[in-house]
N, CA, C and O atoms as a MOPAC input file, in Angstrom:
PM7 MOZYME 1SCF
protein

 N    176.67500 1   203.75000 1    91.55600 1
 C    175.95100 1   202.39200 1    90.40000 1
 C    174.99500 1   203.23700 1    89.55900 1
 O    174.99100 1   203.74700 1    88.43900 1
 N    173.55700 1   203.07900 1    91.44000 1
 C    172.87200 1   203.54500 1    91.34600 1
 C    172.85500 1   204.14500 1    89.64900 1
 O    172.44900 1   203.78700 1    88.54300 1
 N    173.71000 1   205.48600 1    90.40800 1
 C    173.52000 1   206.68700 1    89.63400 1
 C    173.56600 1   206.47500 1    87.81800 1
 O    172.87300 1   207.06700 1    86.99100 1
 N    174.52100 1   205.53400 1    87.60400 1
 C    174.75700 1   205.50100 1    86.26400 1
 C    173.64900 1   204.04900 1    85.00500 1
 O    173.81800 1   203.92500 1    83.79200 1
 N    172.61000 1   203.19900 1    85.90900 1
 C    171.90700 1   202.69300 1    86.35500 1
 C    170.55500 1   202.64300 1    86.09000 1
 O    169.88400 1   201.67300 1    85.73700 1
 N    169.99200 1   204.55800 1    86.43400 1
 C    169.32600 1   205.68700 1    86.16600 1
 C    169.22700 1   206.40500 1    85.13100 1
 O    168.22500 1   206.63400 1    84.45200 1
 N    170.61700 1   206.88100 1    84.97000 1
 C    170.89200 1   207.97200 1    84.14800 1
 C    170.45500 1   207.31200 1    82.54000 1
 O    169.87700 1   207.88900 1    81.61800 1
 N    171.18000 1   205.32600 1    82.64800 1
 C    171.23800 1   204.90300 1    81.33100 1
 C    169.67300 1   204.61200 1    81.32000 1
 O    169.35700 1   205.04800 1    80.21300 1
 N    168.42500 1   204.09200 1    81.95600 1
 C    166.83900 1   203.85600 1    82.43500 1
 C    166.90400 1   205.36000 1    81.65100 1
 O    167.03000 1   205.39400 1    80.42700 1
 N    166.81500 1   206.51500 1    82.40200 1
 C    166.04000 1   207.60300 1    81.13000 1
 C    166.58000 1   207.38400 1    80.01500 1
 O    166.18700 1   207.07200 1    78.89000 1
 N    167.44800 1   207.57600 1    80.45400 1
 C    168.49000 1   207.91600 1    78.32200 1
 C    167.07100 1   205.92000 1    77.71900 1
 O    166.05200 1   206.07500 1    77.04600 1
 N    167.30000 1   205.22200 1    77.97100 1
 C    166.64000 1   204.34600 1    76.97700 1
 C    164.77500 1   204.37800 1    76.55700 1
 O    164.06300 1   203.77900 1    75.75100 1
 N    164.55900 1   205.44900 1    77.63600 1
 C    163.29600 1   205.53900 1    78.20000 1
 C    163.06300 1   206.63400 1    77.18300 1
 O    162.13600 1   206.74900 1    76.38100 1
 N    163.97000 1   207.30700 1    77.36600 1
 C    163.76500 1   208.57900 1    76.06200 1
 C    164.17900 1   207.90400 1    74.77100 1
 O    163.96700 1   206.72400 1    75.05000 1
 N    164.40500 1   207.91400 1    74.16200 1
 C    164.99800 1   207.55700 1    73.03700 1
 C    164.63500 1   206.78200 1    72.90100 1
 O    165.64300 1   206.11500 1    72.66700 1
 N    163.38300 1   205.76400 1    72.79000 1
 C    162.35100 1   204.63100 1    72.44200 1
 C    160.53900 1   204.76200 1    72.74200 1
 O    159.57600 1   204.02900 1    72.96600 1
 N    160.99600 1   206.75700 1    72.50300 1
 C    159.41700 1   206.91700 1    73.14000 1
 C    159.33900 1   207.44300 1    71.01100 1
 O    160.18800 1   207.86300 1    70.22400 1
 N    157.84600 1   207.09100 1    70.89100 1
 C    157.76200 1   207.28500 1    69.18300 1
 C    157.92700 1   208.27700 1    68.82800 1
 O    158.84500 1   208.63300 1    68.08900 1
 N    156.85000 1   209.10900 1    69.39700 1
 C    156.53700 1   210.69100 1    69.35300 1
 C    158.35600 1   211.27300 1    68.80900 1
 O    158.58400 1   211.68000 1    67.66900 1
 N    159.22000 1   211.19200 1    69.69800 1
 C    160.28500 1   212.25300 1    69.79400 1
 C    161.82600 1   211.60800 1    67.96500 1
 O    162.83600 1   212.09700 1    67.45900 1
 N    161.02000 1   210.42600 1    67.76900 1
 C    162.07100 1   211.21900 1    66.60600 1
 C    160.46500 1   211.04200 1    65.23200 1
 O    159.33800 1   210.55000 1    65.25700 1
 N    161.23200 1   211.70400 1    64.34000 1
 C    160.96900 1   212.77300 1    63.17300 1
 C    161.98500 1   213.29400 1    62.71300 1
 O    162.50200 1   214.37200 1    63.00600 1
 N    162.45200 1   212.11200 1    61.58500 1
 C    162.60900 1   213.10900 1    60.10700 1
 C    162.76800 1   214.38300 1    59.55700 1
 O    161.83600 1   215.18400 1    59.63100 1
 N    163.44500 1   214.57500 1    59.20900 1
 C    163.82900 1   215.77400 1    59.37500 1
 C    163.19500 1   215.98300 1    57.03100 1
 O    163.03600 1   215.06200 1    56.23000 1
 N    163.07000 1   217.22600 1    56.83400 1
 C    163.11000 1   217.22100 1    55.00300 1
 C    164.27400 1   217.66800 1    54.09200 1
 O    164.83600 1   218.75700 1    53.98200 1
 N    164.51000 1   216.13400 1    53.29100 1
 C    165.39000 1   216.59900 1    52.06100 1
 C    165.34900 1   217.71600 1    51.17100 1
 O    164.53900 1   218.13200 1    50.34300 1
 N    166.82200 1   218.18700 1    51.72600 1
 C    166.89000 1   219.67700 1    50.42300 1
 C    166.58000 1   219.15400 1    49.48900 1
 O    167.12800 1   218.06100 1    49.34800 1
 N    165.05800 1   219.80200 1    47.75200 1
 C    165.62300 1   219.61000 1    46.64000 1
 C    166.23000 1   219.31000 1    46.14200 1
 O    166.15900 1   218.20300 1    45.60800 1
 N    167.34900 1   220.23200 1    45.99000 1
 C    169.24800 1   220.89600 1    45.74000 1
 C    170.10700 1   220.47900 1    45.68700 1
 O    170.62800 1   219.85700 1    46.61200 1
 N    170.46700 1   220.61400 1    44.86200 1
 C    172.05200 1   220.71700 1    45.42300 1
 C    172.93800 1   222.36100 1    45.21200 1
 O    172.45900 1   223.43300 1    45.58100 1
 N    174.20400 1   222.20200 1    44.58300 1
 C    174.56200 1   223.59300 1    44.30800 1
 C    176.46000 1   223.67700 1    44.34200 1
 O    176.23600 1   224.42100 1    43.38700 1
 N    177.13000 1   223.66000 1    44.41200 1
 C    178.79900 1   223.86600 1    44.64200 1
 C    179.84700 1   224.08700 1    43.14800 1
 O    179.72100 1   223.96500 1    41.92900 1
 N    180.72800 1   224.41500 1    43.97000 1
 C    181.06400 1   225.22800 1    43.11400 1
 C    183.05000 1   223.76400 1    43.82500 1
 O    183.65800 1   223.47300 1    44.85500 1
 N    183.08000 1   223.43100 1    42.21200 1
 C    185.00000 1   222.92900 1    42.95100 1
 C    186.24900 1   223.18700 1    41.93600 1
 O    186.10100 1   223.58300 1    40.78100 1
 N    187.35900 1   222.93300 1    42.47800 1
 C    188.49000 1   222.72100 1    42.12800 1
 C    189.50600 1   221.70000 1    42.88000 1
 O    189.40100 1   221.23700 1    44.01600 1
 N    190.35600 1   221.52200 1    42.06800 1
 C    191.46600 1   220.93300 1    42.43500 1
 C    192.42100 1   220.33400 1    41.74400 1
 O    192.57400 1   221.11700 1    40.80700 1
 N    193.35300 1   219.24500 1    41.54600 1
 C    194.47800 1   219.19600 1    40.60700 1
 C    194.44800 1   217.25400 1    39.72600 1
 O    194.42600 1   216.06300 1    40.03900 1
 N    194.45900 1   217.74600 1    39.08100 1
 C    194.33000 1   215.91700 1    38.48700 1
 C    196.31600 1   215.04600 1    37.93500 1
 O    197.47200 1   215.46300 1    38.00600 1
 N    195.89400 1   214.21000 1    37.62000 1
 C    197.65900 1   213.35100 1    36.71300 1
 C    196.70800 1   211.84000 1    37.12300 1
 O    195.79800 1   211.28400 1    37.73800 1
 N    197.39600 1   211.81500 1    36.54500 1
 C    197.41400 1   210.57000 1    35.66800 1
 C    198.45200 1   209.22700 1    36.30500 1
 O    199.67800 1   209.28600 1    36.40100 1
 N    197.64700 1   208.14500 1    36.65700 1
 C    198.67600 1   207.08600 1    37.29400 1
 C    199.00700 1   206.14500 1    36.92700 1
 O    198.02200 1   205.56200 1    36.47400 1
 N    200.02800 1   205.46400 1    36.81000 1
 C    200.30600 1   203.75700 1    36.11000 1
 C    200.76600 1   204.05600 1    34.61500 1
 O    201.73500 1   204.61600 1    34.10300 1
 N    199.46000 1   203.33500 1    34.09100 1
 C    200.11400 1   203.25300 1    32.58200 1
 C    200.10500 1   205.54800 1    32.41700 1
 O    200.77400 1   206.58000 1    32.38100 1
 N    198.73700 1   204.91300 1    32.38500 1
 C    198.00800 1   207.38300 1    32.18500 1
 C    198.96100 1   207.66500 1    32.21100 1
 O    199.38900 1   207.54000 1    31.06400 1
 N    199.93400 1   208.12600 1    33.03500 1
 C    200.68700 1   208.79400 1    33.74300 1
 C    201.22400 1   210.25000 1    32.23700 1
 O    200.96600 1   211.39600 1    31.87000 1
 N    201.94500 1   209.24300 1    31.96400 1
 C    202.58100 1   209.66300 1    30.17200 1
 C    201.69000 1   210.30600 1    29.60300 1
 O    202.01600 1   211.48500 1    29.45700 1
 N    200.72700 1   210.06200 1    29.22200 1
 C    199.56000 1   209.69000 1    27.40700 1
 C    198.59700 1   211.61300 1    29.16500 1
 O    198.26100 1   212.78500 1    28.99500 1
 N    198.62100 1   211.05500 1    29.91200 1
 C    197.75200 1   212.08200 1    30.64200 1
 C    197.70200 1   213.11700 1    30.90500 1
 O    196.83600 1   213.91700 1    30.54900 1
 N    199.20400 1   213.43500 1    32.01200 1
 C    199.57400 1   214.70700 1    32.30500 1
 C    199.66700 1   215.17800 1    33.92300 1
 O    199.88700 1   214.40600 1    34.85700 1
 N    199.50500 1   216.23700 1    33.99900 1
 C    199.08800 1   216.75400 1    34.96200 1
 C    198.82800 1   217.49600 1    34.92100 1
 O    198.93400 1   218.13100 1    33.87200 1
 N    198.13400 1   218.15300 1    36.31400 1
 C    197.51200 1   219.85200 1    35.50100 1
 C    196.66900 1   220.00300 1    36.84300 1
 O    196.92900 1   219.57600 1    37.96800 1
 N    195.05200 1   221.09700 1    36.16100 1
 C    194.66100 1   221.76400 1    38.18900 1
 C    193.31500 1   222.04700 1    36.70600 1
 O    193.34500 1   222.23600 1    35.49000 1
 N    192.32800 1   221.92100 1    37.74800 1
 C    190.84300 1   222.74200 1    37.49500 1
 C    190.67400 1   224.17300 1    37.95800 1
 O    190.30300 1   224.34800 1    39.11800 1
 N    190.89600 1   225.17100 1    37.20900 1
 C    190.94600 1   226.27600 1    37.17000 1
 C    189.71900 1   226.94000 1    37.76200 1
 O    189.71200 1   228.05800 1    38.27700 1
 N    188.34400 1   225.85900 1    37.58800 1
 C    186.60300 1   226.74100 1    38.04100 1
 C    185.93200 1   224.92700 1    37.28200 1
 O    186.21600 1   224.32700 1    36.24500 1
 N    185.07400 1   224.64100 1    38.32700 1
 C    184.01700 1   223.59100 1    38.15700 1
 C    183.13400 1   224.40900 1    38.83100 1
 O    183.48600 1   225.49800 1    39.28400 1
 N    181.19400 1   223.65200 1    39.00800 1
 C    180.21500 1   223.99700 1    38.92600 1
 C    179.18500 1   222.55100 1    39.27100 1
 O    178.64100 1   221.98900 1    38.32100 1
 N    179.06900 1   222.24400 1    40.11500 1
 C    178.34200 1   220.44100 1    40.15000 1
 C    176.26600 1   221.83900 1    40.61900 1
 O    175.98600 1   222.74900 1    41.40100 1
 N    175.59000 1   221.11000 1    39.59100 1
 C    174.65300 1   221.27100 1    40.19800 1
 C    173.10700 1   220.01800 1    40.64500 1
 O    172.72800 1   219.35300 1    39.68000 1
 N    172.45400 1   219.81300 1    41.80300 1
 C    170.94000 1   218.94700 1    40.83300 1
 C    169.90400 1   219.62900 1    41.63400 1
 O    169.84300 1   220.69300 1    42.25000 1
 N    169.02100 1   218.52500 1    41.38000 1
 C    167.66700 1   218.82000 1    42.36900 1
 C    167.05700 1   217.21000 1    42.31400 1
 O    166.71800 1   216.36300 1    41.48700 1
 N    167.12300 1   217.33300 1    43.21700 1
 C    166.20000 1   215.84300 1    43.90000 1
 C    165.42500 1   215.73000 1    44.14500 1
 O    165.41300 1   215.62100 1    45.37200 1
 N    163.17700 1   215.54900 1    43.16300 1
 C    162.15800 1   215.29700 1    44.82100 1
 C    162.47300 1   214.54000 1    45.19000 1
 O    162.52300 1   213.46400 1    44.59500 1
 N    162.95300 1   214.79600 1    46.71200 1
 C    163.02300 1   212.59600 1    47.17800 1
 C    162.51000 1   213.62800 1    48.48300 1
 O    162.76400 1   214.72000 1    48.99100 1
 N    161.44500 1   212.24000 1    48.64900 1
 C    160.60100 1   211.92900 1    50.56800 1
 C    161.42900 1   211.45400 1    51.24700 1
 O    162.54400 1   211.22900 1    50.77700 1
 N    161.13300 1   211.17800 1    52.48800 1
 C    161.98400 1   210.12800 1    52.99500 1
 C    161.72700 1   209.57200 1    53.54000 1
 O    162.31900 1   209.18200 1    54.54600 1
 N    159.62600 1   208.93300 1    52.70700 1
 C    159.08000 1   207.78400 1    52.90500 1
 C    160.02700 1   206.83500 1    52.48400 1
 O    160.33000 1   205.83400 1    53.13200 1
 N    160.75500 1   207.33900 1    50.77400 1
 C    160.66600 1   206.98900 1    49.50600 1
 C    162.37600 1   206.62300 1    49.97400 1
 O    162.99900 1   206.92500 1    50.99200 1
 N    162.93200 1   205.55900 1    48.28800 1
 C    164.22400 1   205.03900 1    49.02700 1
 C    164.58400 1   204.84200 1    47.52100 1
 O    165.69000 1   204.34600 1    47.30900 1
 N    163.55300 1   205.26400 1    46.09500 1
 C    163.94000 1   205.44300 1    45.17900 1
 C    163.04900 1   206.70800 1    44.81200 1
 O    161.92600 1   207.20000 1    44.92400 1
 N    164.14600 1   206.86600 1    44.36900 1
 C    163.72400 1   208.78100 1    43.23600 1
 C    164.26900 1   209.69100 1    42.37200 1
 O    165.13900 1   210.43900 1    42.81700 1
 N    163.79800 1   209.81700 1    40.75900 1
 C    164.56100 1   210.80100 1    39.53400 1
 C    165.41700 1   212.03300 1    40.24100 1
 O    164.87700 1   212.71600 1    41.11100 1
 N    166.57800 1   212.24100 1    39.88100 1
 C    167.90300 1   212.99600 1    40.43400 1
 C    168.11300 1   213.53700 1    39.11600 1
 O    168.27200 1   212.59900 1    38.33500 1
 N    168.17600 1   214.55400 1    38.59000 1
 C    169.02000 1   215.79800 1    37.42600 1
 C    169.92400 1   216.11100 1    38.09000 1
 O    170.04200 1   216.53200 1    39.24100 1
 N    171.13000 1   215.69300 1    36.63500 1
 C    172.49900 1   216.05900 1    37.61000 1
 C    173.34300 1   217.44700 1    36.59800 1
 O    173.20500 1   217.27300 1    35.38700 1
 N    173.86300 1   218.26800 1    36.85300 1
 C    174.78000 1   218.30000 1    35.87300 1
 C    176.22800 1   219.40900 1    36.24500 1
 O    176.02100 1   220.40600 1    36.93600 1
 N    177.01000 1   219.24400 1    35.95500 1
 C    178.48400 1   219.61900 1    35.94300 1
 C    179.34700 1   219.98700 1    34.83300 1
 O    179.40300 1   219.53200 1    33.69100 1
 N    180.00700 1   220.90500 1    35.40800 1
 C    181.13400 1   221.42100 1    34.54900 1
 C    182.27400 1   221.68800 1    34.80200 1
 O    182.32400 1   221.83200 1    36.02400 1
 N    183.64600 1   221.90800 1    34.18800 1
 C    184.54600 1   222.04000 1    35.25900 1
 C    185.99300 1   222.35400 1    33.78200 1
 O    186.27500 1   221.41300 1    33.03900 1
 N    186.54800 1   223.43900 1    33.65300 1
 C    187.27400 1   223.81400 1    33.68400 1
 C    188.46400 1   223.98600 1    34.01100 1
 O    188.73900 1   224.56100 1    35.06400 1
 N    189.83900 1   223.31000 1    32.79000 1
 C    190.94500 1   222.65600 1    33.80600 1
 C    192.29100 1   222.77300 1    32.73700 1
 O    191.86200 1   223.03200 1    31.61300 1
 N    193.72500 1   222.66400 1    32.75400 1
 C    194.19400 1   222.88000 1    32.09300 1
 C    195.44700 1   221.63100 1    32.37400 1
 O    195.90300 1   221.36200 1    33.48500 1
 N    195.78400 1   221.07800 1    31.28200 1
 C    196.96600 1   219.63600 1    31.56800 1
 C    198.30300 1   220.73900 1    31.23200 1
 O    198.29400 1   221.91100 1    30.85500 1
 N    199.45900 1   219.76800 1    31.55900 1
 C    200.53200 1   220.43300 1    31.24900 1
 C    201.30200 1   219.11000 1    31.41400 1
 O    201.45200 1   218.61600 1    32.53100 1
 N    202.01000 1   218.27600 1    29.79000 1
 C    202.94300 1   217.45800 1    29.62400 1
 C    202.77900 1   216.36400 1    28.83500 1
 O    203.64500 1   215.59500 1    28.41800 1
 N    200.73600 1   216.34200 1    28.53200 1
 C    200.43900 1   215.44200 1    28.09000 1
 C    200.45700 1   215.00900 1    26.84300 1
 O    200.62700 1   215.87500 1    25.98400 1
 N    200.31800 1   213.80900 1    26.46800 1
 C    200.62100 1   213.59300 1    24.96700 1
 C    199.17800 1   213.05200 1    24.24900 1
 O    198.88800 1   212.50100 1    23.18700 1
 N    198.54400 1   213.46300 1    25.28200 1
 C    197.05100 1   211.99200 1    24.37100 1
 C    196.26400 1   213.36000 1    23.82000 1
 O    195.48300 1   212.97900 1    22.94900 1
 N    196.17100 1   214.79900 1    23.99300 1
 C    195.92000 1   216.08200 1    23.90100 1
 C    196.09400 1   216.38300 1    22.61900 1
 O    195.27100 1   216.77800 1    21.79300 1
 N    198.13100 1   215.99300 1    22.43600 1
 C    198.76600 1   217.14200 1    21.46600 1
 C    198.29400 1   216.84700 1    20.07200 1
 O    198.08400 1   215.66300 1    19.81000 1
 N    198.07600 1   217.83600 1    19.05100 1
 C    197.77800 1   217.95400 1    18.04500 1
 C    198.93500 1   217.92700 1    17.60500 1
 O    199.89000 1   218.58700 1    18.01300 1
 N    198.89000 1   216.54200 1    16.05800 1
 C    200.05100 1   216.57500 1    15.69500 1
 C    200.22900 1   216.22500 1    13.89700 1
 O    199.26700 1   216.05600 1    13.14800 1
 N    201.51500 1   216.17900 1    13.52300 1
 C    200.27700 1   215.87300 1    11.83300 1
 C    199.96600 1   214.98500 1    11.50100 1
 O    199.25400 1   215.06900 1    10.50000 1
 N    200.22400 1   213.58800 1    12.01900 1
 C    199.72700 1   212.64200 1    11.76100 1
 C    198.33900 1   212.14100 1    11.82000 1
 O    198.02000 1   210.99200 1    11.51400 1
 N    197.34200 1   213.27300 1    12.32500 1
 C    196.17300 1   213.56400 1    11.85100 1
 C    195.65900 1   213.88300 1    11.36000 1
 O    194.45200 1   213.73000 1    11.54300 1

């Protein structure tokens, strides 16, 4: 019991030391690739159909510091996909 109490006291003393905790720098931007499948649900299931994203990309730049809670951000994203069996995007003679 005493070794457990001593270990707990040492850990609490180290955790409470003000110079041991420091925030890391945030990265100024991100970039990533994405892909996946998509399908409508509920009332939109028939109109949207089903399909997949062959390729997608996202990028963001946010010059944020750890001391601030709010900051500006610029984001960009694009996706290329294919939908099958959907009626919402079909070209019809009524157009």
